[in-house]
């Protein structure tokens, strides 16, 4: 009997090996990093962060993945580079001393050079080869090799030599980043993408409406899938972060825990328990409707429970918020002092959207709040960037949900728009949406609150009047009756009117009752009188009856006596005796 | 070494002040192994030097494969590279030195056309 055939190789086909960059987010987009042992082209216009990306790739490689690297700089001197990246917390001198990195500045001065015939770049090869071998480098950065074209004559030779260089790098098995300045029509000025074509990453730094934003896009990646979108990234004191790709899925766990809103009546409206933990809440409404006050209640309630709250304020300064909230009886200051509440107040125009988003991410990651307030969302909308704002907010909302942070956003609705529409069209992201609107009746404006939606819970469909008293927001029922929906003084007036009506009705009833009572009494008296009369008549009648009976008895007696006296027969006497 | 170069540059400076046309040349030719390019470059340099700088030059030929660390120290990228250390200014003449006119321009023996 033949042995069962060995199954075809069950192990998966070896995938392209990748060298993790260690750069936040980039490894997620590229599915693990740059192609290992191959050159990658990073191109972009001036100031878009090419050098930094390359440097971070090397530093992370040296510090996190034990892959030493060689940085060959064609533009900046080693000293300049060291100084420049020190601001990101990279200590190049230390890495160099520990033989984790070689920094080689290639000095090319066009005026010093005279070309006298065919040449090659063997000098560069030897130099690079020595640097690689001296520390056993696994990573190489050439920044920006295109400078060679400016410094050396004869581009034809250069092209051929560069082609040879990239092949040589591949043969060496080092993972390389080659940076290139963006050209007019091509990705790089010298068309390097023709030679380095395993992986091409384009960086972009654009300014729209005075706010700058950086983008990263993986244009191609041979032998691997990769995210193809433009991903915003930013450069801050921790280096580059490409953000945020962790929430590309919709897999966050949800909680059934409920947390109070800070207003008992509102809790009651929301199925009696408040918001879900980790849900996103939107309070939208026109100006001055108490959005921030509701937010303050929420924050106050969270701090009372001992939870941490993070308040992103984009319109007011922290002290202004504290002062204003004190006027409605909410004192937030102790929470700030206790460290439970943190205000992050910036102007939305202070930085680009991505920067804002990342700063928010960072703050959330470091402060680890239980609840987050963003007040208001609209600040982000500058000009026509709704699409970007929406994608940004989506990422923010997702990020917060993933971290089980309950988020509360406020949104200012402009007067001419229906209140069900937010400027940033993020309604679909929202779990619980409260609407505050003005009701103008009888020469006054009054605030009314209603729940537009609240996913996963029974909630009130009633409009409540929202009163800002000196002990917080109070919700009371609006007058809904024959007179329509009334609020404010109109409601009070209507209520007074109703009260009066009620009183009148009550008096009427009482009067009727009295009347009835007196009628009853009159009737009873009548009855009594009649009864008395009857008694009299009855007595009389009985009296007559008695007399008649007496008379009859008398007659009988007289007859018997008569009989006796006439010596009547015994039977009659007997009968008489018996009747006695 | 540094003392010597200081001394040298002083001498050169003095010579320049005197306006003497007979400058002394310190040249270094870096080649990468014994490739045909290297061989041609060495031959061409020697020929030009003998012809134009007879008796007043010092030529050192360095094989980068033998002393790779010099590539970084001397900022060599291309090979072959002839560095004119003295007289100043420093010049790098790259290529196989087949264009004599250009070599002479590089050596400041000819005005640039």
XYZ file of C-alpha atoms in Angstrom:
693
model
C 0.000 0.000 0.000
C 1.277 3.345 -0.993
C 2.079 5.719 1.737
C -0.162 8.724 1.815
C 1.445 11.382 -0.203
C 2.972 14.119 1.852
C 0.752 17.082 1.742
C 1.978 19.982 -0.291
C 3.945 22.437 1.761
C 1.477 23.757 4.241
C 3.640 26.630 5.353
C 2.820 29.862 3.638
C 4.889 31.198 0.807
C 7.727 33.228 2.244
C 6.672 36.813 2.237
C 8.849 39.761 1.526
C 10.944 40.431 4.572
C 10.446 43.822 6.087
C 12.572 46.090 8.154
C 10.415 47.826 10.727
C 10.927 51.560 10.750
C 9.803 52.031 14.315
C 8.034 55.128 13.158
C 4.614 55.370 14.701
C 2.025 54.452 12.109
C 4.326 53.901 9.161
C 4.812 50.248 9.914
C 1.052 49.765 9.984
C 0.643 51.370 6.586
C 3.422 49.372 5.023
C 2.433 46.164 6.733
C 5.589 45.868 8.763
C 8.140 48.281 7.451
C 10.313 48.924 4.446
C 11.450 46.109 2.170
C 14.387 44.509 3.902
C 17.604 44.540 1.974
C 16.218 46.821 -0.699
C 16.384 50.517 -1.327
C 13.366 52.704 -0.717
C 12.891 56.084 -2.264
C 11.515 58.826 -0.058
C 10.758 61.926 -2.005
C 9.050 65.213 -1.446
C 9.513 68.913 -1.697
C 11.798 70.926 0.509
C 10.978 70.871 4.183
C 8.607 67.967 4.073
C 10.565 65.816 6.464
C 12.548 63.478 4.229
C 15.747 63.760 6.173
C 13.929 63.321 9.441
C 12.094 60.258 8.301
C 15.331 58.751 7.099
C 17.114 59.684 10.294
C 14.380 58.281 12.473
C 14.518 55.085 10.449
C 18.195 54.779 11.308
C 17.911 55.808 14.933
C 14.993 53.470 15.617
C 16.802 50.743 13.779
C 19.881 51.217 15.910
C 18.075 51.595 19.208
C 15.073 49.299 18.845
C 15.926 46.658 16.294
C 19.662 46.334 16.795
C 20.348 47.273 13.199
C 23.189 49.762 12.982
C 23.013 52.280 10.222
C 25.027 54.562 8.028
C 23.822 58.031 7.276
C 25.469 59.568 4.280
C 24.593 63.212 4.108
C 25.110 65.215 0.977
C 23.487 68.400 2.166
C 23.996 68.887 5.858
C 27.205 68.502 7.773
C 27.417 65.916 10.500
C 27.446 68.656 13.105
C 24.337 70.333 11.720
C 22.517 67.050 11.483
C 23.383 66.086 15.023
C 22.145 69.411 16.274
C 18.992 69.311 14.197
C 17.838 65.916 15.328
C 18.804 66.547 18.943
C 15.564 68.519 19.143
C 13.743 65.235 18.551
C 15.584 63.565 21.356
C 18.002 61.647 19.153
C 21.516 61.610 20.513
C 23.580 60.851 17.452
C 26.918 61.351 19.173
C 26.042 58.632 21.628
C 24.986 56.273 18.848
C 28.164 56.995 16.954
C 30.261 56.401 20.048
C 28.506 53.087 20.614
C 29.201 52.123 17.025
C 25.533 52.011 16.218
C 25.760 54.646 13.590
C 28.138 56.238 11.157
C 27.537 59.764 9.990
C 29.382 60.677 6.856
C 29.063 64.071 5.318
C 29.931 64.087 1.649
C 31.366 67.395 0.725
C 30.990 68.411 -2.880
C 32.001 71.814 -4.056
C 31.331 72.352 -7.707
C 33.887 75.101 -8.050
C 36.665 72.829 -6.838
C 35.931 70.145 -9.354
C 37.254 69.852 -12.828
C 36.143 66.966 -14.952
C 38.757 65.653 -17.326
C 37.302 62.503 -18.732
C 35.482 59.418 -17.706
C 35.131 58.765 -14.038
C 33.104 56.604 -11.758
C 31.821 56.851 -8.214
C 34.071 54.183 -6.854
C 35.236 56.620 -4.199
C 31.703 56.794 -2.861
C 31.332 53.032 -3.031
C 34.522 52.478 -1.101
C 33.558 55.056 1.412
C 30.108 53.614 1.927
C 31.428 50.083 1.933
C 33.918 50.937 4.637
C 31.279 52.663 6.727
C 28.925 49.714 6.405
C 31.586 47.193 7.271
C 32.968 49.196 10.171
C 29.812 48.771 12.235
C 28.089 45.936 10.428
C 25.376 48.289 9.249
C 22.050 46.896 8.146
C 20.563 50.211 7.188
C 21.804 52.967 4.943
C 20.478 56.410 4.218
C 21.622 58.513 1.310
C 20.382 62.036 1.843
C 20.042 63.557 -0.766
C 21.985 61.734 -3.412
C 20.645 64.030 -6.076
C 23.045 66.662 -4.843
C 25.608 64.730 -6.820
C 24.000 66.004 -9.988
C 24.598 69.530 -8.891
C 28.145 68.869 -7.775
C 29.465 66.558 -10.427
C 29.456 67.038 -14.150
C 28.298 64.507 -16.697
C 24.860 63.311 -15.647
C 25.096 60.332 -17.944
C 27.936 58.860 -15.951
C 26.138 59.725 -12.732
C 22.987 57.943 -13.792
C 24.857 54.838 -14.714
C 26.775 54.996 -11.455
C 23.668 55.500 -9.376
C 22.060 52.522 -11.000
C 25.144 50.566 -10.083
C 25.057 51.976 -6.565
C 21.506 50.852 -5.913
C 22.233 47.415 -7.261
C 25.304 47.304 -5.098
C 23.271 48.262 -2.044
C 20.872 45.441 -2.804
C 23.758 43.036 -3.130
C 25.068 44.234 0.203
C 21.692 43.355 1.662
C 21.228 46.655 3.432
C 17.868 48.302 3.777
C 18.362 51.716 2.298
C 16.471 54.954 2.158
C 17.322 57.258 -0.671
C 15.827 60.677 -0.449
C 15.042 62.825 -3.419
C 13.749 66.279 -4.005
C 10.424 66.413 -5.750
C 10.573 67.401 -9.401
C 8.110 69.267 -11.553
C 6.683 66.334 -13.418
C 8.477 63.472 -11.812
C 8.670 62.232 -8.266
C 12.295 63.299 -8.069
C 14.210 65.878 -10.028
C 16.572 63.368 -11.536
C 14.042 60.619 -12.008
C 15.543 58.405 -9.319
C 12.279 56.514 -9.193
C 13.474 54.758 -12.329
C 16.292 53.162 -10.388
C 14.801 52.763 -6.962
C 11.525 51.136 -7.590
C 10.928 48.627 -4.855
C 9.246 51.059 -2.568
C 8.451 54.680 -3.118
C 7.107 56.944 -0.400
C 6.049 60.474 -1.176
C 5.948 63.111 1.514
C 4.017 66.268 1.094
C 3.769 69.436 3.043
C 0.910 71.619 2.001
C -0.670 74.706 3.330
C -4.341 75.245 2.876
C -6.062 78.191 4.444
C -2.913 79.079 6.290
C -2.845 75.800 8.120
C -0.131 73.420 7.174
C -0.494 69.715 7.018
C 1.938 66.970 6.222
C 0.970 63.891 4.267
C 2.621 60.638 3.546
C 1.715 58.261 0.778
C 3.158 54.941 -0.202
C 3.133 55.221 -3.974
C 4.382 51.780 -4.607
C 5.638 48.832 -2.734
C 6.678 45.871 -4.782
C 5.752 42.534 -3.371
C 3.576 43.819 -0.600
C 0.207 45.261 0.039
C 0.158 48.654 1.600
C -2.174 51.438 2.533
C -2.572 53.640 -0.495
C -4.174 56.682 1.049
C -2.523 59.897 1.920
C -1.891 59.681 5.610
C -1.358 62.775 7.643
C 1.762 62.798 9.726
C 3.494 65.199 11.924
C 6.839 65.946 13.335
C 7.082 66.793 16.978
C 9.433 66.246 19.856
C 9.067 62.481 19.559
C 9.862 62.323 15.894
C 7.487 61.427 13.138
C 4.064 60.020 13.767
C 1.873 58.919 10.947
C -1.630 59.003 12.250
C -3.665 57.226 13.144
C -4.045 54.013 11.410
C -4.934 51.927 14.406
C -8.593 52.679 14.010
C -8.990 51.665 10.406
C -11.241 48.868 11.553
C -14.467 49.060 13.477
C -13.733 46.486 16.094
C -13.787 48.386 19.309
C -15.400 46.659 22.240
C -18.372 48.373 23.772
C -19.396 48.766 27.345
C -22.846 48.458 28.806
C -21.875 50.566 31.756
C -23.798 53.786 32.006
C -22.459 57.013 33.335
C -24.556 59.886 34.568
C -24.746 63.071 32.604
C -24.528 65.217 35.692
C -28.143 66.278 35.374
C -30.608 63.955 37.004
C -33.436 64.919 34.745
C -31.322 64.289 31.675
C -30.341 60.893 33.017
C -34.019 60.179 33.356
C -34.570 61.175 29.766
C -31.799 58.822 28.688
C -33.423 55.679 29.904
C -32.846 56.643 33.493
C -29.114 56.048 33.532
C -27.240 58.486 31.326
C -24.732 57.889 28.534
C -22.986 54.632 27.774
C -19.379 54.534 28.797
C -17.198 54.888 25.752
C -19.927 56.360 23.622
C -19.688 59.620 21.778
C -22.114 62.341 22.625
C -22.862 65.376 20.550
C -24.553 68.461 21.874
C -25.469 70.731 19.042
C -27.320 73.955 19.087
C -27.270 77.571 18.188
C -25.193 80.094 20.039
C -25.682 80.584 23.749
C -27.849 77.594 24.365
C -25.930 76.035 27.185
C -23.830 73.522 25.309
C -20.773 74.239 27.383
C -22.859 74.180 30.534
C -24.047 70.674 29.780
C -20.460 69.734 29.084
C -19.381 71.250 32.389
C -22.026 69.234 34.210
C -20.736 66.115 32.585
C -17.150 66.907 33.531
C -18.166 67.829 37.053
C -20.059 64.562 37.470
C -17.087 62.578 36.180
C -14.710 64.293 38.590
C -17.116 63.703 41.439
C -16.883 60.004 40.666
C -13.123 60.381 40.894
C -12.579 59.974 37.154
C -10.227 62.019 35.066
C -11.627 64.423 32.547
C -9.883 66.121 29.682
C -11.409 69.290 28.305
C -10.286 70.528 24.904
C -11.364 74.116 24.738
C -11.138 75.887 21.436
C -12.982 79.064 22.213
C -12.490 79.983 25.819
C -9.532 79.977 28.132
C -9.641 77.632 31.126
C -10.072 80.447 33.626
C -12.909 81.868 31.584
C -14.660 78.523 31.535
C -14.177 78.118 35.271
C -15.545 81.595 35.943
C -18.508 81.123 33.663
C -19.406 77.752 35.065
C -19.196 79.081 38.591
C -22.062 81.405 37.669
C -24.298 78.407 37.228
C -23.063 76.818 40.400
C -20.499 74.429 38.954
C -17.087 74.805 40.522
C -14.516 73.137 38.366
C -11.482 74.660 39.988
C -11.024 72.043 42.736
C -10.942 69.306 40.127
C -8.234 71.108 38.222
C -6.244 71.480 41.430
C -6.753 67.821 42.266
C -5.442 66.901 38.855
C -8.671 65.220 37.835
C -9.520 67.806 35.240
C -7.221 69.168 32.610
C -8.000 71.943 30.214
C -6.187 71.959 26.927
C -7.032 75.294 25.453
C -5.754 76.217 22.034
C -7.005 78.121 19.095
C -8.019 75.717 16.372
C -6.025 77.744 13.900
C -2.937 77.285 16.051
C -1.926 74.243 14.089
C -3.046 72.148 11.203
C -5.700 69.536 11.720
C -3.279 66.677 11.906
C -1.214 68.475 14.459
C -4.327 69.130 16.488
C -5.406 65.551 16.205
C -2.043 64.251 17.204
C -1.753 66.628 20.095
C -5.126 65.406 21.239
C -4.035 61.813 20.808
C -0.924 62.436 22.776
C -2.731 64.199 25.553
C -5.263 61.395 25.774
C -2.480 58.852 25.843
C -0.601 60.593 28.607
C -3.487 61.895 30.733
C -5.594 58.752 30.314
C -8.933 60.454 30.861
C -12.241 58.674 31.365
C -14.167 61.427 29.695
C -13.138 63.889 27.026
C -14.890 67.076 26.044
C -14.249 68.865 22.772
C -15.783 72.300 22.857
C -16.636 73.137 20.125
C -16.005 71.152 16.992
C -16.694 74.002 14.659
C -13.428 75.690 15.369
C -11.754 73.221 13.103
C -13.727 74.197 10.098
C -11.726 76.869 8.404
C -12.705 77.516 4.846
C -13.673 74.474 2.890
C -11.940 71.742 4.810
C -15.057 69.916 5.974
C -13.955 66.664 4.432
C -10.657 66.733 6.261
C -12.296 67.798 9.485
C -14.740 64.985 9.185
C -12.071 62.401 8.618
C -10.104 63.842 11.470
C -13.054 63.773 13.831
C -13.900 60.290 12.740
C -10.439 59.226 13.705
C -10.677 61.069 16.968
C -14.056 59.563 17.814
C -12.825 56.108 16.870
C -9.693 56.536 18.858
C -11.606 57.587 21.941
C -14.098 54.774 21.539
C -11.338 52.252 21.188
C -9.921 53.498 24.444
C -13.311 53.358 26.158
C -13.248 57.065 26.705
C -16.622 58.726 26.764
C -16.457 61.720 24.508
C -18.679 64.736 24.464
C -18.530 67.107 21.533
C -20.312 70.359 21.218
C -21.217 71.788 17.881
C -22.431 75.213 17.067
C -25.244 75.196 14.564
C -25.591 78.320 12.563
C -29.003 79.836 12.639
C -29.902 79.320 9.029
C -29.287 75.616 9.045
C -31.606 72.954 10.337
C -30.457 71.860 13.753
C -30.237 68.262 12.640
C -27.271 69.173 10.452
C -23.852 69.768 11.906
C -21.189 71.740 10.119
C -18.875 68.841 10.062
C -21.393 66.165 9.186
C -20.305 63.859 11.923
C -23.773 62.827 12.959
C -23.173 59.277 11.869
C -20.348 58.933 14.350
C -22.440 59.999 17.256
C -24.181 57.633 19.640
C -26.156 60.122 21.651
C -27.153 63.428 20.150
C -28.728 66.152 22.213
C -30.142 69.179 20.509
C -30.461 72.516 22.189
C -32.588 75.019 20.403
C -34.124 78.358 20.953
C -37.840 78.736 21.064
C -38.938 82.277 20.496
C -42.327 83.014 21.960
C -43.788 86.161 23.344
C -40.720 88.311 22.816
C -38.245 86.062 24.528
C -35.884 83.266 23.703
C -35.923 80.113 25.702
C -33.714 77.086 25.573
C -35.182 73.735 24.820
C -33.441 70.419 24.928
C -34.406 67.267 23.143
C -32.754 63.986 22.337
C -32.358 63.505 18.638
C -31.024 60.043 19.010
C -29.469 57.787 21.532
C -28.261 54.480 20.273
C -29.025 51.391 22.253
C -31.271 52.841 24.919
C -34.840 53.895 25.404
C -34.985 57.622 25.576
C -37.499 60.356 26.013
C -39.024 61.943 22.972
C -40.081 64.999 24.940
C -38.759 68.471 24.621
C -37.595 69.862 27.925
C -37.054 73.447 28.733
C -33.497 74.015 29.759
C -33.040 76.575 32.520
C -29.657 77.842 33.568
C -30.110 78.521 37.252
C -27.483 79.382 39.817
C -27.352 75.761 40.798
C -26.885 74.324 37.416
C -28.876 73.344 34.425
C -32.439 72.436 35.194
C -34.725 70.695 32.846
C -38.425 71.193 33.194
C -41.332 70.147 31.127
C -42.525 72.572 28.535
C -46.193 73.416 28.332
C -47.756 71.309 25.685
C -51.477 71.806 25.423
C -54.216 73.496 23.531
C -52.121 76.649 23.374
C -49.246 74.858 21.578
C -45.715 74.411 22.944
C -44.898 77.180 25.352
C -41.728 77.992 27.212
C -40.415 80.639 29.510
C -42.775 83.331 30.704
C -45.336 82.207 28.212
C -45.222 78.849 29.871
C -45.464 80.489 33.289
C -48.352 82.674 32.131
C -50.115 79.727 30.652
C -49.493 77.766 33.776
C -50.909 80.615 35.890
C -53.883 80.759 33.624
C -54.403 77.097 34.030
C -53.964 77.415 37.736
C -56.676 80.062 37.860
C -58.955 77.933 35.759
C -58.328 75.065 38.030
C -59.210 77.175 41.037
C -62.424 78.340 39.462
C -63.353 74.837 38.631
C -62.572 73.770 42.123
C -64.731 76.487 43.604
C -67.531 75.585 41.272
C -67.319 72.017 42.367
C -67.328 73.003 45.977
C -70.359 75.184 45.399
C -72.146 72.370 43.689
C -71.309 70.074 46.486
C -72.670 72.550 49.009
C -75.807 72.953 47.009
C -76.266 69.281 46.814
C -75.668 68.989 50.488
C -78.299 71.595 51.301
C -80.731 69.969 48.928
C -80.159 66.707 50.588
C -80.651 68.309 53.936
C -83.893 69.947 52.818
C -85.120 66.678 51.517
C -84.224 64.928 54.693
C -86.091 67.539 56.693
C -89.095 67.004 54.532
C -88.841 63.337 55.066
C -88.582 63.843 58.786
C -91.638 66.047 58.825
C -93.597 63.515 56.891
C -92.394 60.790 59.171
C -93.507 62.753 62.193
C -96.883 63.289 60.631
C -97.116 59.645 59.919
C -96.259 58.814 63.508
C -99.051 61.078 64.672
C -101.474 59.481 62.290
C -100.320 56.067 63.237
C -100.782 56.789 66.894
C -104.232 58.068 66.226
C -105.111 55.107 64.151
C -103.844 52.717 66.778
C -105.755 54.552 69.348
C -109.003 54.175 67.396
C -108.246 50.553 66.756
C -107.728 50.024 70.473
C -110.971 51.727 71.295
C -112.804 49.663 68.772
C -111.360 46.477 70.149
C -112.261 47.506 73.658
C -115.732 48.276 72.560
C -116.058 44.907 70.905
C -114.774 43.121 73.988
C -117.148 45.085 76.070
C -119.991 44.094 73.811
C -119.021 40.445 74.063
C -118.717 40.584 77.794
C -122.039 42.244 78.046
C -123.593 39.548 75.850
C -122.147 36.751 77.990
C -123.261 38.350 81.135
C -126.601 38.774 79.472
C -126.611 35.079 78.647
C -125.721 34.107 82.148
C -128.338 36.209 83.437
C -130.857 34.597 81.023
C -129.552 31.061 81.867
C -128.269 30.322 78.445
C -126.750 26.961 77.552
C -123.437 25.814 78.900
C -121.705 25.810 75.492
C -122.021 29.406 75.094
C -120.589 29.963 78.568
C -117.694 27.695 77.830
C -117.003 29.539 74.610
C -117.072 32.720 76.472
C -114.713 31.452 79.157
C -112.259 30.211 76.584
C -112.265 33.498 74.811
C -111.424 35.081 78.100
C 52.405 66.904 10.238
C 50.289 69.959 10.925
C 53.375 71.916 11.717
C 54.808 70.931 8.409
C 51.725 71.940 6.497
C 51.680 75.256 8.302
C 55.268 75.711 7.335
C 54.461 74.754 3.784
C 51.615 77.155 3.470
C 53.755 79.930 4.878
C 56.371 79.160 2.260
C 53.754 79.111 -0.414
C 52.351 82.371 0.806
C 55.753 83.966 0.727
C 56.400 82.598 -2.682
C 53.080 83.964 -3.851
C 54.042 87.339 -2.417
C 57.263 87.265 -4.333
C 55.231 86.652 -7.423
C 57.333 83.744 -8.505
C 55.754 81.762 -11.348
C 57.642 78.702 -10.340
C 55.168 77.303 -7.807
C 55.701 73.955 -6.244
C 52.865 71.498 -6.686
C 51.672 68.927 -4.190
C 49.370 66.490 -5.928
C 47.575 63.394 -4.809
C 45.979 60.995 -7.201
C 43.371 58.664 -5.805
C 42.511 55.687 -7.922
C 40.375 52.669 -7.357
C 42.501 49.635 -7.950
C 44.163 48.915 -11.249
C 41.205 49.426 -13.479
C 41.895 50.618 -17.038
C 40.608 54.005 -15.923
C 43.123 54.121 -13.095
C 45.945 53.063 -15.331
C 45.055 55.680 -17.922
C 44.687 58.369 -15.295
C 48.078 57.612 -13.751
C 49.774 57.677 -17.126
C 48.042 60.891 -18.152
C 48.848 62.695 -14.903
C 52.473 61.689 -15.041
C 52.728 62.816 -18.629
C 51.133 66.206 -17.961
C 53.200 66.813 -14.848
C 56.440 65.968 -16.572
C 55.530 68.240 -19.402
C 54.223 71.265 -17.492
C 55.529 70.963 -13.961
C 58.866 69.377 -14.545
C 60.888 69.269 -11.377
C 58.482 71.217 -9.235
C 55.827 68.744 -8.312
C 55.281 65.988 -5.870
C 52.784 63.306 -6.900
C 51.455 60.698 -4.558
C 49.295 57.928 -5.928
C 46.846 56.320 -3.521
C 44.844 53.202 -4.143
C 41.531 53.665 -2.366
C 41.091 49.936 -2.015
C 44.266 49.849 0.004
C 43.403 52.841 2.161
C 39.636 53.106 2.091
C 39.538 55.369 5.135
C 41.125 58.106 3.040
C 38.004 58.285 0.886
C 36.121 59.848 3.748
C 39.029 61.878 5.041
C 39.776 63.390 1.675
C 36.119 63.689 0.637
C 36.605 61.500 -2.383
C 33.511 60.468 -4.292
C 34.668 59.965 -7.826
C 37.552 57.932 -9.012
C 40.033 58.730 -10.269
C 40.417 62.018 -8.435
C 43.498 64.171 -8.559
C 43.679 66.606 -5.691
C 45.813 69.673 -6.068
C 46.711 70.351 -2.454
C 49.216 73.046 -3.223
C 49.346 75.640 -4.423
C 46.031 76.825 -3.090
C 43.196 76.857 -3.862
C 42.439 73.213 -3.496
C 41.153 71.571 -6.656
C 39.705 68.207 -7.460
C 40.282 66.981 -10.933
C 38.180 63.973 -11.662
C 38.191 61.585 -14.552
C 40.896 59.752 -16.404
C 42.761 63.011 -17.224
C 42.398 62.451 -20.916
C 41.375 66.040 -21.541
C 44.711 67.743 -21.022
C 43.313 71.248 -21.392
C 40.941 70.659 -18.529
C 43.608 69.115 -16.377
C 45.700 72.236 -16.964
C 42.717 74.425 -16.018
C 42.328 72.334 -12.903
C 45.991 72.829 -12.090
C 45.613 76.577 -12.636
C 48.074 76.421 -15.479
C 45.482 77.631 -17.931
C 42.731 80.159 -17.668
C 39.281 78.699 -18.056
C 38.146 79.112 -21.632
